[in-house]
XYZ file of C-alpha atoms in Angstrom:
326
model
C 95.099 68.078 129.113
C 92.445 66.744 131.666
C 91.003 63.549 130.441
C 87.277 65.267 130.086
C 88.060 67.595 127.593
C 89.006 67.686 124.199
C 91.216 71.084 122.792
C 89.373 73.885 121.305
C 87.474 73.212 117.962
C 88.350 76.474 116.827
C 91.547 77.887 117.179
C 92.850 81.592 116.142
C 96.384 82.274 114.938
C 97.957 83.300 118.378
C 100.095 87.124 118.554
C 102.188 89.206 120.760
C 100.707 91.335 123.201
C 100.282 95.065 123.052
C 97.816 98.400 122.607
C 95.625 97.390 120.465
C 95.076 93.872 120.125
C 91.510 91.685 120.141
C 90.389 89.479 122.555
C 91.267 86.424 119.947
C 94.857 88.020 119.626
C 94.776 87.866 123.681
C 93.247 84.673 125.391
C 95.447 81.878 124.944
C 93.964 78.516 123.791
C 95.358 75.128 124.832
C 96.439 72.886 122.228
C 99.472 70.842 124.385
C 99.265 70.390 127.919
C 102.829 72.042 128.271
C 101.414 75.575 127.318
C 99.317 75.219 130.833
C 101.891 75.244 132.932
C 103.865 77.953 131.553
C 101.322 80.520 132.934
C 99.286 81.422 136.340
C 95.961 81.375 134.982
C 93.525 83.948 136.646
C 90.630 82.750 134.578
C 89.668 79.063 132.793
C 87.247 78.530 130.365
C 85.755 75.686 128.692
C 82.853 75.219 126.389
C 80.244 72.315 127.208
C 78.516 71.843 123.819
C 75.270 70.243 125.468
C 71.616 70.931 123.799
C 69.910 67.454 123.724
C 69.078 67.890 127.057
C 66.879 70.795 126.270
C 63.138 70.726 126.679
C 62.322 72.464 123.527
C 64.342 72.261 120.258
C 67.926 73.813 120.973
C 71.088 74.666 119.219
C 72.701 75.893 122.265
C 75.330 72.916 122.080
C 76.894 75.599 118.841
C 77.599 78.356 121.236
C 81.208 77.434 122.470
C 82.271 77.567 118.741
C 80.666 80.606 117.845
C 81.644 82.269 120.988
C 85.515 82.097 120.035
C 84.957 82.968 116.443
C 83.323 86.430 117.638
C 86.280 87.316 119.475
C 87.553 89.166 116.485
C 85.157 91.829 116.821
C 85.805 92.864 120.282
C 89.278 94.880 121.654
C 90.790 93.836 125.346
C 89.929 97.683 126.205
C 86.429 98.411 127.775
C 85.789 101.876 127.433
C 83.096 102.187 130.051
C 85.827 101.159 132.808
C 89.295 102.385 131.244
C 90.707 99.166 131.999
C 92.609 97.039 129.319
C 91.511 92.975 130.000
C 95.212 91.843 129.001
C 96.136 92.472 132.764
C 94.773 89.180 132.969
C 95.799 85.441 132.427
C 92.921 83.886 130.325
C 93.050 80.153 128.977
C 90.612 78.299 126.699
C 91.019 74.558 127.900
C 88.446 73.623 124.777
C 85.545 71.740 125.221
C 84.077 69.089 127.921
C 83.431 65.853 126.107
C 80.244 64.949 124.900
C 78.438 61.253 124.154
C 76.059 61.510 120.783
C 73.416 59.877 122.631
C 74.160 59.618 126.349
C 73.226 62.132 128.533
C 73.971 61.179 131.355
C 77.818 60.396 130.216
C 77.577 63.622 129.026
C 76.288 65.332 132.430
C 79.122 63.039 134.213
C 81.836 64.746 132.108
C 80.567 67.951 133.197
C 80.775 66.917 136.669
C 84.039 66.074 136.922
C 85.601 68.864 134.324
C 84.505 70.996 137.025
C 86.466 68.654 140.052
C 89.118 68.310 137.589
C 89.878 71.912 136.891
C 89.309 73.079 140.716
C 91.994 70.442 141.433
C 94.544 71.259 138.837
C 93.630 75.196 138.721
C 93.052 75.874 142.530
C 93.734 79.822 142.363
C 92.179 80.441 138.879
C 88.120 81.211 138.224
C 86.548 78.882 136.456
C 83.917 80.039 133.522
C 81.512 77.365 131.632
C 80.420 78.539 127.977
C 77.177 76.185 127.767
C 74.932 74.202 126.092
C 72.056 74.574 127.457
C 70.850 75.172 131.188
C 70.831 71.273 132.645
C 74.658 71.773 132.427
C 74.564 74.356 135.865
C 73.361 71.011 138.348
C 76.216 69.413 137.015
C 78.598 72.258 137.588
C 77.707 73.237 140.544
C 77.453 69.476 141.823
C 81.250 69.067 140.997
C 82.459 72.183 143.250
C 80.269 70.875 146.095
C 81.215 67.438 145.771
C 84.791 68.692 145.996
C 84.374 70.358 149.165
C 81.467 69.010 150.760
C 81.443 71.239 153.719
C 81.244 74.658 151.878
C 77.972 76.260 151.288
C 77.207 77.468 147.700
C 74.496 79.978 146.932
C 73.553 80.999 143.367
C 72.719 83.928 141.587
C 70.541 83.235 138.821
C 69.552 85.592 136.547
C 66.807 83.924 134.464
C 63.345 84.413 133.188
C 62.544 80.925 134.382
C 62.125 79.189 137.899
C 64.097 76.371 136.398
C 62.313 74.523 139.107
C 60.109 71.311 136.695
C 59.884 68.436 138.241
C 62.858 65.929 137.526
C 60.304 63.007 138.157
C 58.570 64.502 134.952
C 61.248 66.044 133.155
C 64.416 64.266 134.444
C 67.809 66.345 134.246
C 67.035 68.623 131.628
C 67.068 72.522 130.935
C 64.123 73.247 132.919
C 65.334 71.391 136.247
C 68.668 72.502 137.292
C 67.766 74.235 140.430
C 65.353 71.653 141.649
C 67.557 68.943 140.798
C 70.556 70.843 143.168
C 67.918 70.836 145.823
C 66.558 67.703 145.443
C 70.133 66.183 145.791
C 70.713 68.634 149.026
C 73.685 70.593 146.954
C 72.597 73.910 147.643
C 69.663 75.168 149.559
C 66.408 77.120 148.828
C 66.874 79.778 150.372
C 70.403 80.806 149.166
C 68.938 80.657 145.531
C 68.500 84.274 144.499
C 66.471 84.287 141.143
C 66.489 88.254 139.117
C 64.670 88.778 135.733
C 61.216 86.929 136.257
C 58.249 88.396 134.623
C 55.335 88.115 132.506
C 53.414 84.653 132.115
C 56.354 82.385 131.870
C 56.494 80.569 135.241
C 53.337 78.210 136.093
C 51.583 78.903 139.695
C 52.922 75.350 140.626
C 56.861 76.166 140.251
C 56.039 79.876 142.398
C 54.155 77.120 145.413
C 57.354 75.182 145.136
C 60.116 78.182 145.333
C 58.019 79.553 148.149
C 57.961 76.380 150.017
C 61.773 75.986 149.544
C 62.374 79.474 150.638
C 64.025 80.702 147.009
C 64.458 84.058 147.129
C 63.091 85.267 143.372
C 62.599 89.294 142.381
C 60.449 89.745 139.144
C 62.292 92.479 136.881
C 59.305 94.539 137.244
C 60.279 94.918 141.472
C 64.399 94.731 140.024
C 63.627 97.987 137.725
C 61.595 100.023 140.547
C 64.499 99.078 143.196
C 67.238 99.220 140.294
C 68.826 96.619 138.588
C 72.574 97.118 139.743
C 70.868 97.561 143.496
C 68.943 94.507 143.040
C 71.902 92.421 142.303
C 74.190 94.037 145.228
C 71.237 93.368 147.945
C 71.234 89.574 147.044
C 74.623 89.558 146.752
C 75.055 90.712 150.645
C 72.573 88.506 151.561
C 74.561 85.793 150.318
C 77.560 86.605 151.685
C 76.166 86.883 154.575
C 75.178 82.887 154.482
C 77.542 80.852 151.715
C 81.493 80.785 151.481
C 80.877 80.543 147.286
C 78.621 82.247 144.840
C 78.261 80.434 141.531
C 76.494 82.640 138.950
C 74.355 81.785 136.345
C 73.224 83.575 133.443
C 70.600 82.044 131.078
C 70.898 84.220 128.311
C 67.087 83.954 127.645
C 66.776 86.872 130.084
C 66.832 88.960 127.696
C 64.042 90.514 125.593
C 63.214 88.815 122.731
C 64.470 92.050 120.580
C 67.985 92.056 121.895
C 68.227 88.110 122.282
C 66.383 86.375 119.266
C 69.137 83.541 119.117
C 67.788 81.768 122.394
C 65.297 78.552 122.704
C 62.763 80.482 124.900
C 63.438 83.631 123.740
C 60.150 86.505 125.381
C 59.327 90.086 125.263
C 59.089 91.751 128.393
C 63.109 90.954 129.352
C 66.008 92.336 130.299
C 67.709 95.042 128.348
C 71.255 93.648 127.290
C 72.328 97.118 129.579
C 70.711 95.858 132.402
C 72.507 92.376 131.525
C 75.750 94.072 131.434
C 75.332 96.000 134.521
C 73.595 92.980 136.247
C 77.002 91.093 135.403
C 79.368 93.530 136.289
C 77.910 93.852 139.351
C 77.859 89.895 140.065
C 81.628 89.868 139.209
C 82.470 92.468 142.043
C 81.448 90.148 145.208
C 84.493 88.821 146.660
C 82.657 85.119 147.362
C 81.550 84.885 143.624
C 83.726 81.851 142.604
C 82.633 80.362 139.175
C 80.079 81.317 136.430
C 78.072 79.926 133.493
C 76.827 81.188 130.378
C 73.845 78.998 129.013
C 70.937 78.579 126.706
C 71.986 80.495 123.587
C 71.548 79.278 120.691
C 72.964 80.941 117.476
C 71.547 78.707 114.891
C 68.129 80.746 115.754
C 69.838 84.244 116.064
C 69.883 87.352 112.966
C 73.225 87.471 110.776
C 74.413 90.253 112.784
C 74.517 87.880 115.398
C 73.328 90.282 118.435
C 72.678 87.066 120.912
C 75.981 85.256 119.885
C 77.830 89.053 120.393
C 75.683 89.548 123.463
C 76.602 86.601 125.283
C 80.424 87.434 124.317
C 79.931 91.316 126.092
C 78.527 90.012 128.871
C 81.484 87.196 129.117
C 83.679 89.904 128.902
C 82.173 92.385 131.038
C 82.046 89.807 133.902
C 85.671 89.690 133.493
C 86.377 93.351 134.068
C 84.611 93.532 136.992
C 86.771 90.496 138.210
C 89.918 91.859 137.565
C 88.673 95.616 138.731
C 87.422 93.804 141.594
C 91.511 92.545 142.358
């Protein structure tokens, strides 16, 4: 196992493959290093159960776990596509290793899961289940520090700038784009931002996107030009410029009514159809190369559990559209 992670916390009883099946009877989750080798893993997930780096009071750090135990309620077969997910190699590594009271150990193990599972899983995509937003710097810090000389753009779809100033804030939830260009990871201008709107983003954070060049759509310009078309445009544009696309998705996108189980949770947000077609659409582009889910927090969502199921759709509906995509 690599040396940053420990094995799942959670761990369902694993079965044969066939019509039929759930997505717990279908990904496969590590226990003994052994079991990695015995498969060519497409995809790679691990959890990073980070929250204390939040800015407000967050539970985020609980996803991971309650991601895998709402596997049971979804099949391998989407519907909407006609295409059955156990085409694909899936494996749950666990989760990154965190320090009770050091953050920064904590971003540093983020950092190098990332190196360390490029490295050992060179031809398989690699998908973070967060903890809450600060962990994306550290992600996407790892891929660039492991090949310098590649460009990275993001697509971020957020209802927040995520631009504070680190000076003020340090590494936290609220920085994770300044802090990649601040430390000259990515640049400005091959940030694409969708899902802004309504009074959530000071005037100061707009002066400092537009003086970075950060290409940000409000959802009020994404719904007039569509949301799906909104996503391709940015996502030629970037090809046009990066050699990797690393998408985000802060789950706090979402309207307050279909995602009450996140720290900032607003009205005004994203539909979780626009999500899913936002997503799907993000998982087509032959440059996008890793993805994050952050900044949901179930100990705040209903007992249906419509943000923890949420973020699980979307999870899985970025995967169709990779392997539809193949």
């Amino acid at each position: 196992m690599l040396p940053t992670i420990n094995p799942p916390g959670f761990f369902w009883p694993q079965a044969e493959l066939g019509t039929d099946i759930k997505v717990n009877e279908w990904i496969r989750q590590i226990q003994r290093e052994e079991e990695l080798k015995k498969e060519k893993w497409d995809v790679v997930l691990f959890g990073v159960p980070l929250s204390r780096s939040s800015i407000s009071a967050s539970g985020a750090s609980e996803f991971p776990e309650s991601f895998r135990r709402s596997w049971k309620g979804f099949s391998t077969y989407n519907l909407d596509f006609e295409s059955d997910l156990q085409k694909m190699k899936v494996a749950d590594l666990g989760d990154v290793k965190m320090h009770f009271t050091d953050i920064p150990q904590c971003h540093s193990n983020i950092k190098q899961t990332m190196k360390d599972v490029r490295k050992q899983f060179p031809h398989s995509f690699p998908i973070a289940i967060g903890g809450d937003h600060s962990i994306t710097a550290m992600l996407v810090s790892g891929l660039k520090e492991l090949e310098p000389e590649k460009e990275i753009g993001i697509l971020q779809l957020d209802t927040h700038l995520d631009l504070r100033s680190l000076e003020d804030h340090g590494p936290t939830n609220g920085t994770p784009i300044r802090n990649l260009i601040q430390n000259s990871m990515i640049k400005g201008e091959n940030v694409y931002n969708i899902g802004l709107h309504g009074f959530f983003n000071s005037q100061s954070l707009i002066r400092y996107a537009k003086e970075h060049k950060l290409n940000y759509i409000t959802l009020k310009e994404a719904r007039r030009r569509g949301i799906e078309e909104t996503v391709q445009e940015a996502l030629l544009q970037l090809e046009s410029k990066v050699d990797k696309i690393y998408v985000t998705i802060d789950m706090d996108v979402l309207d307050i009514g279909f995602a009450p189980g996140v720290p900032a949770s607003t009205p005004g947000g994203m539909s979780t159809e626009e999500l899913f077609n936002a997503v799907y659409a993000a998982g087509l582009s032959s440059k996008t190369a890793a993805m994050d889910i952050v900044c949901l927090d179930p100990t705040r969502d209903h007992k249906a559990q419509p943000t923890v199921k949420a973020g699980t759709y979307t999870f899985l509906t970025f995967l169709t559209a990779l392997m539809n995509r193949r």
